[in-house]
CSV table of C-alpha atoms and ligand atoms in Angstrom, one decimal:
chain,number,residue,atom,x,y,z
A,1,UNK,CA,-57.9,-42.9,32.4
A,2,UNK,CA,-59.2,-42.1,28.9
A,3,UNK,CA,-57.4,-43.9,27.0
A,4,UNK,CA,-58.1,-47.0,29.1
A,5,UNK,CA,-58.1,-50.5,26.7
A,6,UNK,CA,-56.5,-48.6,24.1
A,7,UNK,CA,-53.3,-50.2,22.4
A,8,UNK,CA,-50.9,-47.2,20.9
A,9,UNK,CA,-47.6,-47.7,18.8
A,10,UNK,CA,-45.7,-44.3,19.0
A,11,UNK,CA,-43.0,-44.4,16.7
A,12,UNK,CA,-40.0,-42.4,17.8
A,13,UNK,CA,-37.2,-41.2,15.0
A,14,UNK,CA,-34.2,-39.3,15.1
A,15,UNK,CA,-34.6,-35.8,16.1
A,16,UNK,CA,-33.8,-33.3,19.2
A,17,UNK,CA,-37.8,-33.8,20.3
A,18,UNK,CA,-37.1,-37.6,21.1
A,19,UNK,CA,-37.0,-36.2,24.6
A,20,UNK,CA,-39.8,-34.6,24.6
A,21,UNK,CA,-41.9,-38.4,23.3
A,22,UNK,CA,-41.0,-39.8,27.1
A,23,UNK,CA,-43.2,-37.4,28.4
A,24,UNK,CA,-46.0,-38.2,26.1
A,25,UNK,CA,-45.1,-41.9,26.7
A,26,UNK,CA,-45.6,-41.4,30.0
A,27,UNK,CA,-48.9,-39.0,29.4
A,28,UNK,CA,-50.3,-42.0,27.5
A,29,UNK,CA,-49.8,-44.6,30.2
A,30,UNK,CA,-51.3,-42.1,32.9
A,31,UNK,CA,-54.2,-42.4,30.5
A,32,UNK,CA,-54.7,-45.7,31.0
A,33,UNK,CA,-53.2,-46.6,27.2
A,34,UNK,CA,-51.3,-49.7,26.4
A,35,UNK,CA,-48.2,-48.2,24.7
A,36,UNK,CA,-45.6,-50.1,22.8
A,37,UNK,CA,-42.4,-48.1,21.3
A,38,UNK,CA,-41.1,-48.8,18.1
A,39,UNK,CA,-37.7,-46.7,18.2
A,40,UNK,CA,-35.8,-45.8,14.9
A,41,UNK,CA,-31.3,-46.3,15.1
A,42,UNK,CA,-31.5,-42.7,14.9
A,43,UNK,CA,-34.7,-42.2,17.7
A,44,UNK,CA,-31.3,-44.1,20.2
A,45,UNK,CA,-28.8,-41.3,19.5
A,46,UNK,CA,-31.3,-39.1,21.3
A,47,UNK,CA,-33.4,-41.0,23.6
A,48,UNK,CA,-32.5,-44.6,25.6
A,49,UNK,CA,-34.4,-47.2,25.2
A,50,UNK,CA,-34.0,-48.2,28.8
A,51,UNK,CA,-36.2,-45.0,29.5
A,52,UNK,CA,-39.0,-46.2,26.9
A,53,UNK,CA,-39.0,-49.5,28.1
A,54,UNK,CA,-39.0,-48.3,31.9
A,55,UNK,CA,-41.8,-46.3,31.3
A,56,UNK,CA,-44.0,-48.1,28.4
A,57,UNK,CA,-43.4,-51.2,30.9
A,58,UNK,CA,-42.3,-53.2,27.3
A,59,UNK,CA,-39.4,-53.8,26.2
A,60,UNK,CA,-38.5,-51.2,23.1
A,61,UNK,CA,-38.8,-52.9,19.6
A,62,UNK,CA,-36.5,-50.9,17.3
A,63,UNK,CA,-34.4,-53.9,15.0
A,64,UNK,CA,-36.4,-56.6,12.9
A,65,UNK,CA,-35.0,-59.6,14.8
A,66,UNK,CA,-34.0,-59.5,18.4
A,67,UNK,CA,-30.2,-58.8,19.6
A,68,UNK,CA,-29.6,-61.4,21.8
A,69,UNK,CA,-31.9,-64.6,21.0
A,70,UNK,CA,-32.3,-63.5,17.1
A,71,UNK,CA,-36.7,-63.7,17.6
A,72,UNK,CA,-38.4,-62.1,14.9
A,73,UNK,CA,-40.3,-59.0,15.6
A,74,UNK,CA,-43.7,-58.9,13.9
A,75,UNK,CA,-44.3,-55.9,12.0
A,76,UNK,CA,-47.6,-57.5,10.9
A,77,UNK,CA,-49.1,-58.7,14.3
A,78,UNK,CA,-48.2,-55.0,16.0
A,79,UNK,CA,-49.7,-53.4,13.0
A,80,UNK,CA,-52.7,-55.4,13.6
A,81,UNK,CA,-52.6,-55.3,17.5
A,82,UNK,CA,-52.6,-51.4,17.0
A,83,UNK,CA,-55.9,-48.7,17.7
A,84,UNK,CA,-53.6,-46.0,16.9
A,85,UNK,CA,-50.2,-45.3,15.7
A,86,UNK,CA,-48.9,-42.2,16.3
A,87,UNK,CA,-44.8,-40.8,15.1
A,88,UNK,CA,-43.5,-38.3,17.4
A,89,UNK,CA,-41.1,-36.8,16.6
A,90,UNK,CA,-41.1,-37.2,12.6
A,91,UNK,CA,-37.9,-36.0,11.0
A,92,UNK,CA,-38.1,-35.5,7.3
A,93,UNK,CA,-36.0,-38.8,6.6
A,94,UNK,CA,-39.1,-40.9,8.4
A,95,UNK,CA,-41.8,-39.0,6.7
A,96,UNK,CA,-40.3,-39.4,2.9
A,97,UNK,CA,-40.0,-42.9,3.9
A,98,UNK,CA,-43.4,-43.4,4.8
A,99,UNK,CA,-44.7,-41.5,1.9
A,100,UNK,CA,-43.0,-43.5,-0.4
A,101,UNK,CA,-43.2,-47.0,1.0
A,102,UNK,CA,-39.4,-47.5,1.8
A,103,UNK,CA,-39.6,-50.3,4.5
A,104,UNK,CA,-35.7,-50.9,5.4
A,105,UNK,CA,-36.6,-50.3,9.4
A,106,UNK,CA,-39.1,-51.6,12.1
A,107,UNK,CA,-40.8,-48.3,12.2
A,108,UNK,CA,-41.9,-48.0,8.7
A,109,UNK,CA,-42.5,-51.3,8.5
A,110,UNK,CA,-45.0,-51.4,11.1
A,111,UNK,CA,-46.4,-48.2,9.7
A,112,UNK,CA,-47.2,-49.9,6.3
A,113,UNK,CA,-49.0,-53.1,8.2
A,114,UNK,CA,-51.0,-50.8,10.3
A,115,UNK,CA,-54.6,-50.7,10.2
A,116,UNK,CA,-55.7,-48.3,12.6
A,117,UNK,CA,-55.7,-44.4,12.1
A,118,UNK,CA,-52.0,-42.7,11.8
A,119,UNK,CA,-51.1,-39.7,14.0
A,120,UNK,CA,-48.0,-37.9,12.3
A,121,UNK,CA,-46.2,-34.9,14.6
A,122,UNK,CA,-43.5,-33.4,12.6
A,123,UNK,CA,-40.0,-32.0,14.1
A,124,UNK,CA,-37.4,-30.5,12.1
A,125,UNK,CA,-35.6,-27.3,11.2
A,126,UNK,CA,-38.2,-24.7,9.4
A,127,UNK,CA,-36.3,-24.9,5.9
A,128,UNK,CA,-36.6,-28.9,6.3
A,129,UNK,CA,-40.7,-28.3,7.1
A,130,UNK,CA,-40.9,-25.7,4.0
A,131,UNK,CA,-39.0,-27.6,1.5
A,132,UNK,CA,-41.5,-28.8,-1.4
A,133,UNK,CA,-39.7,-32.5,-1.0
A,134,UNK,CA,-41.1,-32.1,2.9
A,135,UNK,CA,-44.5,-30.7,1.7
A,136,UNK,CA,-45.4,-33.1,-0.7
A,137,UNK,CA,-44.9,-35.7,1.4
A,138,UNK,CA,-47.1,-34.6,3.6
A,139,UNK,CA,-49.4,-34.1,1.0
A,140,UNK,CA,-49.0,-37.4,0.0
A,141,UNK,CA,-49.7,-39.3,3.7
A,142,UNK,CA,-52.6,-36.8,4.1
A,143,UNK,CA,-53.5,-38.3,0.9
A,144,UNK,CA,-53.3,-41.7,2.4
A,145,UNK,CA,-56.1,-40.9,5.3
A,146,UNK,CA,-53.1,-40.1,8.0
A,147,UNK,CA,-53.2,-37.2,10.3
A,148,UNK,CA,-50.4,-34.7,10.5
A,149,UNK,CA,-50.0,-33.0,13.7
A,150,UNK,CA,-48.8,-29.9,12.9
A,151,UNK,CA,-45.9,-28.2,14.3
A,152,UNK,CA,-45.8,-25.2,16.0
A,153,UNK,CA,-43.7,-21.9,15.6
A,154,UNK,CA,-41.3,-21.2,17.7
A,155,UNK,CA,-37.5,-21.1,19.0
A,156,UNK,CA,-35.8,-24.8,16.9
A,157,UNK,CA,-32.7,-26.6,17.8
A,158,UNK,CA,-31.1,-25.0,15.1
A,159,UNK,CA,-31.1,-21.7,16.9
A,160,UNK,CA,-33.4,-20.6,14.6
A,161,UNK,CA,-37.4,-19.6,15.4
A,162,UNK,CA,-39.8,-20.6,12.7
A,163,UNK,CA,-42.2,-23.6,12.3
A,164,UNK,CA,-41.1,-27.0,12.5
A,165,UNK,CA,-41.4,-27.6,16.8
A,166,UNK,CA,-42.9,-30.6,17.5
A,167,UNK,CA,-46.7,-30.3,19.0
A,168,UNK,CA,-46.4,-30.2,22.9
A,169,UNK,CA,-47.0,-33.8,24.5
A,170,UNK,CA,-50.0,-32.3,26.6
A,171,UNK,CA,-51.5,-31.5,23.2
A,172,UNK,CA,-50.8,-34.3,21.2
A,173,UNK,CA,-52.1,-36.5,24.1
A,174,UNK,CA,-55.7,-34.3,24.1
A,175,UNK,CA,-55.9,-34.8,20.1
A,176,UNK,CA,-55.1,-38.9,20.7
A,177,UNK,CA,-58.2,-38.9,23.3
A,178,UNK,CA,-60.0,-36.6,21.5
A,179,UNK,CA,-59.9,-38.9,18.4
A,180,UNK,CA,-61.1,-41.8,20.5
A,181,UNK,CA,-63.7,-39.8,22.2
A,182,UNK,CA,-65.5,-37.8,19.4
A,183,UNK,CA,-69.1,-39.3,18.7
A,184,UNK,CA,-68.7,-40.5,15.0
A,185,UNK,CA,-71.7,-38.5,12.8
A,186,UNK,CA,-72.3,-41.6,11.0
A,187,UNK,CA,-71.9,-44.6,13.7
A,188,UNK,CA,-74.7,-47.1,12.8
A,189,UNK,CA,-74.6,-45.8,9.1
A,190,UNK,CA,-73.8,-48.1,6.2
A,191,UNK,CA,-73.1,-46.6,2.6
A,192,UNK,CA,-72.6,-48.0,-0.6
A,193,UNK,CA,-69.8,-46.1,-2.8
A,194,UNK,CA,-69.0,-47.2,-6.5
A,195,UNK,CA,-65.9,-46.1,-7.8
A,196,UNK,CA,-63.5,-46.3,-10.5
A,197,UNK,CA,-64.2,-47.1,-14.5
A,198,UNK,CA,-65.6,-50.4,-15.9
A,199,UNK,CA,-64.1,-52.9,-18.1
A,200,UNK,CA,-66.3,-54.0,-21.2
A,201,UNK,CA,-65.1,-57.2,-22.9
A,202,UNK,CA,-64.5,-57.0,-26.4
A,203,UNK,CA,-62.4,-60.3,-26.5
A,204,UNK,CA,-60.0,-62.3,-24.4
A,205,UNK,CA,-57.3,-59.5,-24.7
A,206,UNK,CA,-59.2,-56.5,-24.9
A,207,UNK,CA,-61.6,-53.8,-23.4
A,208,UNK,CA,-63.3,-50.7,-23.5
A,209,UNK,CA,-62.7,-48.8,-20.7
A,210,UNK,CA,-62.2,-44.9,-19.6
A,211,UNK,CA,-59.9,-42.5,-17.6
A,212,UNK,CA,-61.7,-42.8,-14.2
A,213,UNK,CA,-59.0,-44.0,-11.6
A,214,UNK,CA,-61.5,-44.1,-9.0
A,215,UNK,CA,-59.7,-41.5,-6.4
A,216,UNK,CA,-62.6,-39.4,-5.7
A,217,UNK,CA,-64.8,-42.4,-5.0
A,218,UNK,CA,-61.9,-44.1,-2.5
A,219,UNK,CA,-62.0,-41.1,-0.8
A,220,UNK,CA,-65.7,-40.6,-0.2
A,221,UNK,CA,-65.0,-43.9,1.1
A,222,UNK,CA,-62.7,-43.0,3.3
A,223,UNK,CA,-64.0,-40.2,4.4
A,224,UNK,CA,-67.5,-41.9,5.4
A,225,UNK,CA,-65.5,-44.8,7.1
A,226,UNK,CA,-63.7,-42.0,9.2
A,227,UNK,CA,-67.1,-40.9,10.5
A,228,UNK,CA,-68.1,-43.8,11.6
A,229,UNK,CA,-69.6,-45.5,8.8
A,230,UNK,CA,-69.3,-49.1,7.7
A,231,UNK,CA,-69.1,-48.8,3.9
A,232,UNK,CA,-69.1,-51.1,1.2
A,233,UNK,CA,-67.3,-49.9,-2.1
A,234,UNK,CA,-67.7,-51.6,-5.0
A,235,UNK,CA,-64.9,-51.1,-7.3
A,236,UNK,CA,-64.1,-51.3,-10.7
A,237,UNK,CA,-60.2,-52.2,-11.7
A,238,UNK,CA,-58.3,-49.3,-10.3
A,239,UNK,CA,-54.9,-49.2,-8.5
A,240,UNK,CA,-55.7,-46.9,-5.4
A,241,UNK,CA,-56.6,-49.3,-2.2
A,242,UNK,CA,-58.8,-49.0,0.6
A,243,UNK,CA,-56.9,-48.0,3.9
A,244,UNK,CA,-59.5,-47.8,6.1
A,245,UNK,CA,-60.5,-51.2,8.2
A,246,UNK,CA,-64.0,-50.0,7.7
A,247,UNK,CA,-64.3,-50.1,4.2
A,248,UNK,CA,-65.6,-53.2,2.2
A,249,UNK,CA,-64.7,-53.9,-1.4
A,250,UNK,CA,-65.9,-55.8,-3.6
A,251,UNK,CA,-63.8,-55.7,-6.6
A,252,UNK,CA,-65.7,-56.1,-9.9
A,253,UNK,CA,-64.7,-55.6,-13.5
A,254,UNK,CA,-68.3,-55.1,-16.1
A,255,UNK,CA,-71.0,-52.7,-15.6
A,256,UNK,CA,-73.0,-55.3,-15.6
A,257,UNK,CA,-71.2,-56.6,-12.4
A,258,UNK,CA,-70.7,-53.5,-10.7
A,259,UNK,CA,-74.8,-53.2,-11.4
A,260,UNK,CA,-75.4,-56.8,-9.9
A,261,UNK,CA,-73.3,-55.7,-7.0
A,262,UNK,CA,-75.0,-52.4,-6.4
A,263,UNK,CA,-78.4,-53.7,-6.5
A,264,UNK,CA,-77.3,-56.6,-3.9
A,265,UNK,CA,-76.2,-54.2,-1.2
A,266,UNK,CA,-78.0,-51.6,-1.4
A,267,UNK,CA,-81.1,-52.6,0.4
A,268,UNK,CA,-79.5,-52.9,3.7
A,269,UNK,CA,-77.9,-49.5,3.4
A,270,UNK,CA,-78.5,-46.3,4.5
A,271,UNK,CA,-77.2,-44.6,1.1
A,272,UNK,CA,-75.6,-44.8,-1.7
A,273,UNK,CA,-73.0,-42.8,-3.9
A,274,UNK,CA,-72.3,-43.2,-7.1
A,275,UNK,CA,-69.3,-41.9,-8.3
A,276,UNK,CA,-67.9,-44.6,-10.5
A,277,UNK,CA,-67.6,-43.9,-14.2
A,278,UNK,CA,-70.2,-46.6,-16.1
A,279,UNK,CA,-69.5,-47.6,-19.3
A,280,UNK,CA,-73.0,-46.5,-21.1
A,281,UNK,CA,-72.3,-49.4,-23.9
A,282,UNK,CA,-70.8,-52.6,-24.0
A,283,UNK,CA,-69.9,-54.9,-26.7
A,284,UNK,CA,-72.9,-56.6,-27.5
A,285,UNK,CA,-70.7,-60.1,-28.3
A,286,UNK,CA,-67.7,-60.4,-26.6
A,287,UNK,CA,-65.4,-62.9,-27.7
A,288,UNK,CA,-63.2,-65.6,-26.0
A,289,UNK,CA,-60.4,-65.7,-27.8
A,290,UNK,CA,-58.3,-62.9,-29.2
A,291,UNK,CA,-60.0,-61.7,-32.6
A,292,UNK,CA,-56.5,-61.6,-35.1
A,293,UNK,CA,-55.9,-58.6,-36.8
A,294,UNK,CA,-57.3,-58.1,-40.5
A,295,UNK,CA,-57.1,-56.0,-43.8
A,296,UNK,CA,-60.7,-54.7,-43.4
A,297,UNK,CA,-62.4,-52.7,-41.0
A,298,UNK,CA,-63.5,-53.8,-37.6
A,299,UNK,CA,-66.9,-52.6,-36.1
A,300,UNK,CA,-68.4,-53.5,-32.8
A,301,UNK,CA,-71.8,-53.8,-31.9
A,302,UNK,CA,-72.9,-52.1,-28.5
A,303,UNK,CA,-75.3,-52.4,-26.5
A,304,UNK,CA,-76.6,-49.8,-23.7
A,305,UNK,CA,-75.9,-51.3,-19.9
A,306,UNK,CA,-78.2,-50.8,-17.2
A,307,UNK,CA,-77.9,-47.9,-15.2
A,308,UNK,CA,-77.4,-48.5,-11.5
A,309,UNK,CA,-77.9,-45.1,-10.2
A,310,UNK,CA,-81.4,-44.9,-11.5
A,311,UNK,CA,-82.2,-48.7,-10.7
A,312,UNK,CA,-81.4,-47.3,-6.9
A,313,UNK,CA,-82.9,-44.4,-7.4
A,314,UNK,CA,-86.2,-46.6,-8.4
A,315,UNK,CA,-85.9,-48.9,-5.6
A,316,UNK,CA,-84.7,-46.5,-2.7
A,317,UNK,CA,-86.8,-46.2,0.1
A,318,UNK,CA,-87.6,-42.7,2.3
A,319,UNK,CA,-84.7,-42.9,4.8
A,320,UNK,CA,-82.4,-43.6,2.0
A,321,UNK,CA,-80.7,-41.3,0.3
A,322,UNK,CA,-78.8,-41.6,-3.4
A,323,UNK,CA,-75.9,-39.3,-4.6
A,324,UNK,CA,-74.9,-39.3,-7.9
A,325,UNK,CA,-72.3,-37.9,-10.1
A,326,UNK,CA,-72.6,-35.6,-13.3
A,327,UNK,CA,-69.9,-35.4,-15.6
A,328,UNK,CA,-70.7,-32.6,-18.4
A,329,UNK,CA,-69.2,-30.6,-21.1
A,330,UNK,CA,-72.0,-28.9,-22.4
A,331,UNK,CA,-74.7,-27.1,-20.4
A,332,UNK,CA,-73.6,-28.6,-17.3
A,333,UNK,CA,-75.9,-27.4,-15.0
A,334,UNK,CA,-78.9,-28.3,-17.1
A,335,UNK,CA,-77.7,-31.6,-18.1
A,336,UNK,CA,-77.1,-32.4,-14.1
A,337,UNK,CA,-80.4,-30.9,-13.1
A,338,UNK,CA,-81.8,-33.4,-15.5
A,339,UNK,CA,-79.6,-36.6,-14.3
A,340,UNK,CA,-80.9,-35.2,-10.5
A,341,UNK,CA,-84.9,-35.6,-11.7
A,342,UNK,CA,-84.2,-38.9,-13.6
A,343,UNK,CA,-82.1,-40.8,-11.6
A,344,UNK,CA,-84.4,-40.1,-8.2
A,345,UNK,CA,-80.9,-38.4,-6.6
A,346,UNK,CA,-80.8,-36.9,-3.5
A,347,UNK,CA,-78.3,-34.2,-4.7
A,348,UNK,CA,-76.1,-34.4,-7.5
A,349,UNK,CA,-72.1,-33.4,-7.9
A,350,UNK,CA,-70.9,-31.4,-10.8
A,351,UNK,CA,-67.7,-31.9,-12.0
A,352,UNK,CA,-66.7,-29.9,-15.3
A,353,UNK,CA,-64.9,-31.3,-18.1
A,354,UNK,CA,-64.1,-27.7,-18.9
A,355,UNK,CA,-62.5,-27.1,-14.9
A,356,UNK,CA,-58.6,-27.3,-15.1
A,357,UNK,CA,-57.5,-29.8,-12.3
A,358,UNK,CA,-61.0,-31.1,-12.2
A,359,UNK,CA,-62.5,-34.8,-13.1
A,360,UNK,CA,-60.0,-37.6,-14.0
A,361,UNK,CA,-56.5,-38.9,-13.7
A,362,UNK,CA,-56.2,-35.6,-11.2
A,363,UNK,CA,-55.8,-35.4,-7.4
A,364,UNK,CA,-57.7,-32.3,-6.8
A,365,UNK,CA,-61.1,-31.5,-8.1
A,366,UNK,CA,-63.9,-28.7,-8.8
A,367,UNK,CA,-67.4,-29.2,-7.9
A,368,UNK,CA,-70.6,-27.7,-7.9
A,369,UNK,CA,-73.5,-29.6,-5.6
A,370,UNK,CA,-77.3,-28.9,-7.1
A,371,UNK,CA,-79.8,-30.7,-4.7
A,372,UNK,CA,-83.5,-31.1,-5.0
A,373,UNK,CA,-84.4,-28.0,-3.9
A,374,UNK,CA,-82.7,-26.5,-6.4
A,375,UNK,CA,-80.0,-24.7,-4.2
A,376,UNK,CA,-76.7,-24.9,-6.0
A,377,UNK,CA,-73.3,-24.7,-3.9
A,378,UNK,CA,-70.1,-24.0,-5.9
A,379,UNK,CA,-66.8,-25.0,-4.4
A,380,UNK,CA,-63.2,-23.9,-4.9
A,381,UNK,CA,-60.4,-26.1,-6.7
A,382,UNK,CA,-59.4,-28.7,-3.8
A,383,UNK,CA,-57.6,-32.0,-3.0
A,384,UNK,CA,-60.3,-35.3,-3.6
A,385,UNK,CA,-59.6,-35.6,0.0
A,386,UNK,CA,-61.5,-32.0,1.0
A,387,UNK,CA,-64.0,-32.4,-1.7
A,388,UNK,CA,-64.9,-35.6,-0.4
A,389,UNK,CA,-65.5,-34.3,3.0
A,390,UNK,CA,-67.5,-31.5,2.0
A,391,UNK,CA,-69.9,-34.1,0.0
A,392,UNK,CA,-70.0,-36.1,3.0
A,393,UNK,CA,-70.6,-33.1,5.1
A,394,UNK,CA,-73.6,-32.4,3.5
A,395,UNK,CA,-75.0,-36.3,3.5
A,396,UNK,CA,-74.7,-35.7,7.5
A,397,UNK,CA,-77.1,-33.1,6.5
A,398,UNK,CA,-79.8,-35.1,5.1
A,399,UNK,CA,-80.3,-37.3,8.0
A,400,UNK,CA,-82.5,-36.2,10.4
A,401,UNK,CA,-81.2,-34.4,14.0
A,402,UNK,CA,-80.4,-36.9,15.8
A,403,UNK,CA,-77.1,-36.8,14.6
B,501,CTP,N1,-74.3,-44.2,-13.6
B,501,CTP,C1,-74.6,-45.5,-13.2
B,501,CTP,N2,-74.8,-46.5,-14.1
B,501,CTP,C2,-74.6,-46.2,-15.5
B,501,CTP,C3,-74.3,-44.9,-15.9
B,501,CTP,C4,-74.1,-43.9,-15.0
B,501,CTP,O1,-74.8,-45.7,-12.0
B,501,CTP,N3,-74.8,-47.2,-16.3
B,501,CTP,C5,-74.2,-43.1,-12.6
B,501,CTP,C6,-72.8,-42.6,-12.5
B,501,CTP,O2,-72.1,-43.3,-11.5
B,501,CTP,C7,-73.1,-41.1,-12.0
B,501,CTP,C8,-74.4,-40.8,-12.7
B,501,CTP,O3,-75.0,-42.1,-13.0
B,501,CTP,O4,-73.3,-41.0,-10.6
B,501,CTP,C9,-74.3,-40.0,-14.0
B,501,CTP,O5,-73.4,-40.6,-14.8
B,501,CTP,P1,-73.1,-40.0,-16.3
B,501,CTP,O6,-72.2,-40.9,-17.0
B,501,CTP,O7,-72.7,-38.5,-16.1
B,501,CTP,O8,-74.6,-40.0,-16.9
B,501,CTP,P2,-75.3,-41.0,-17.9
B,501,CTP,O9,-76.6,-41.3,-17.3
B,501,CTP,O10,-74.4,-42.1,-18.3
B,501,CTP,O11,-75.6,-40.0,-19.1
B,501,CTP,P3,-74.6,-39.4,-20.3
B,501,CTP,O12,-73.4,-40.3,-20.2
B,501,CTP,O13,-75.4,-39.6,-21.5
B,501,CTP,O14,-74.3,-38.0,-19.9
């Protein structure tokens, strides 16, 4: 009984495997787990829903209102009564829809008011798994924190053997307890994360502001809610969101408010990292009203703003630790050795100017980690996602054992 207390969507679509999700419906209950079935039209042609409801013990949700008294089914309060949600099968169709947001059934619905962590096993034909459309899909829910089951290789529907089998049920059901299980490296942790640019007021209309669109913070964020932290992100304007129930913002626009909201939090934190993109000047009288348009020129006076990451780095304590940020063009290396000593970091991330795919308005980045020590780790071109778990892999590392 492992999964005992645990409440589970599983989210059955149309494919051959639908068969194969009644035995890891019924592997769930046997763990003790509190399963309700959200079945697409498609999921009926290959599986009942008198099955699923036999053996979830709950009647099948599948349409938005019900059939026979017309009661609305909430999408919100299942998404919210959820610890897990997990699609198997997940044809192609399902997956596209999720990774683009298109809500016209119960299942993706629910999917898009979930809160809890998404499980995702894939079943379809192995040119349907390959196809680019099919890949970057799955790039894209990855993206989004979600979990993709992989299939396996072997013997399809189709007649033909390659990869595209749904995960057996025994498996997927040891990867759903085994989620719930793991001891979380960072449980009892909190972390502060800035992200995105700032906005500097030059009048009621207009600002300075830069490229940053705040992805690699979110997913620092992300990933450091995944391990168990609670984390508090103070964010510049951006338009990526928070997923993760763990994950605070606190949405501000000036450096001068992402500094007052920085400096608030971050005594009661374990650490902070700061990878939003500061204005280093701001107009030194803003204006409130728009200033009209003239023959002559128009200069602005700036002023520097504070900066947070060495304000923190004055004020940190010894069992905190500070990560900050370097972006360079010109002797990188020296320029973010420098930054480390200054700003009291705990180890500082490179990222090139001069990388292709690296810094902002990209998904993926390149970084090189320098650290007090002076040890200097390079890492490949990757997605913000793995970049952001090998940053937060080596935070784990500066606590002491006990984790
Ligand atoms: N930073 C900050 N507050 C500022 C400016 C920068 O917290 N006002 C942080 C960034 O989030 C990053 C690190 O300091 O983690 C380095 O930022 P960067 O812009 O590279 O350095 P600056 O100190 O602004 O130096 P310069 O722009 O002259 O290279």
């Amino acid at each position: 009984m492992r999964l005992k207390g645990k409440n589970i969507i599983l989210g059955i679509t149309g494919s051959i495997a639908a068969y194969k999700a009644a035995i890891l419906l019924r592997l769930l209950i046997k763990e003790g787990a509190s399963v309700q079935v959200v079945i697409t039209s498609a999921g009926k042609e290959f599986i009942t829903p008198v099955t699923l409801s036999a053996l979830s013990g709950k009647p099948v949700v599948s349409e938005f209102f019900g059939a026979n008294d017309g009661t609305w089914n909430s999408h919100v309060d299942l998404g919210l009564w959820a610890d897990l949600m997990i699609i198997a099968p997940a044809t192609a169709s399902t997956i596209g829809k999720m990774a683009n947001g298109i809500a016209d059934n119960m299942l993706v619905t629910t999917y898009l008011s979930a809160k809890c962590p998404v499980f995702i096993a894939p079943a379809m034909d192995l040119d349907m798994f390959a196809h680019p459309s099919t890949q970057k899909n799955i790039e894209t829910l990855k993206s989004f924190g979600n979990t993709i089951i992989e299939p396996g290789v072997g013997e399809l529907a189709s007649g033909l053997d390659g990869k595209g089998r749904m995960e057996e049920p025994a498996k997927i059901t040891e990867f759903v307890v085994d989620s719930f299980t793991r001891k979380k490296k960072l449980q009892n942790k909190k972390f502060l994360v800035t992200a995105g640019p700032t906005f500097e007021k030059i009048d009621s209309v207009r600002f300075i502001g830069n490229y940053s669109s705040g992805k690699m913070g979110y997913a620092i964020a992300e990933e450091l809610a995944d391990k168990g932290a609670e984390v508090v992100l103070v964010s510049g304007p951006v338009s990526v969101t928070a997923k993760h129930p763990g994950i605070n913002v606190i949405p501000v626009e000036s450096a001068a408010e992402m500094f007052a909201g920085s400096t608030q939090q971050f005594p009661g934190c374990d650490g902070a990292i700061m990878s939003a993109a500061v204005a280093d000047f701001t107009p030194l009288q803003p204006k409130n009203r728009k200033i009209k348009r003239g023959k002559e020129n128009w200069q602005i006076e700036l002023q520097p703003t504070k900066d947070i990451a060495a304000a923190l780095g004055e004020a940190k304590t010894a069992s905190q630790i500070l990560v900050g940020f370097a972006l360079e063009t010109d002797d990188e290396i020296e320029n973010a050795r420098k930054k480390l000593q200054k700003k009291n970091l705990d180890f500082i991330v490179l990222n090139s100017l001069n990388e292709k795919g690296a810094g902002f308005r990209v998904d993926t980045n390149k970084i090189t980690i320098i650290d007090r020590n002076n040890i200097q780790q390079n890492f490949e071109l990757k997605s913000k996602k793995e970049v952001a778990a090998d940053i937060v892999q080596k935070i784990i590392a500066l606590f002491p054992a006990e984790l």
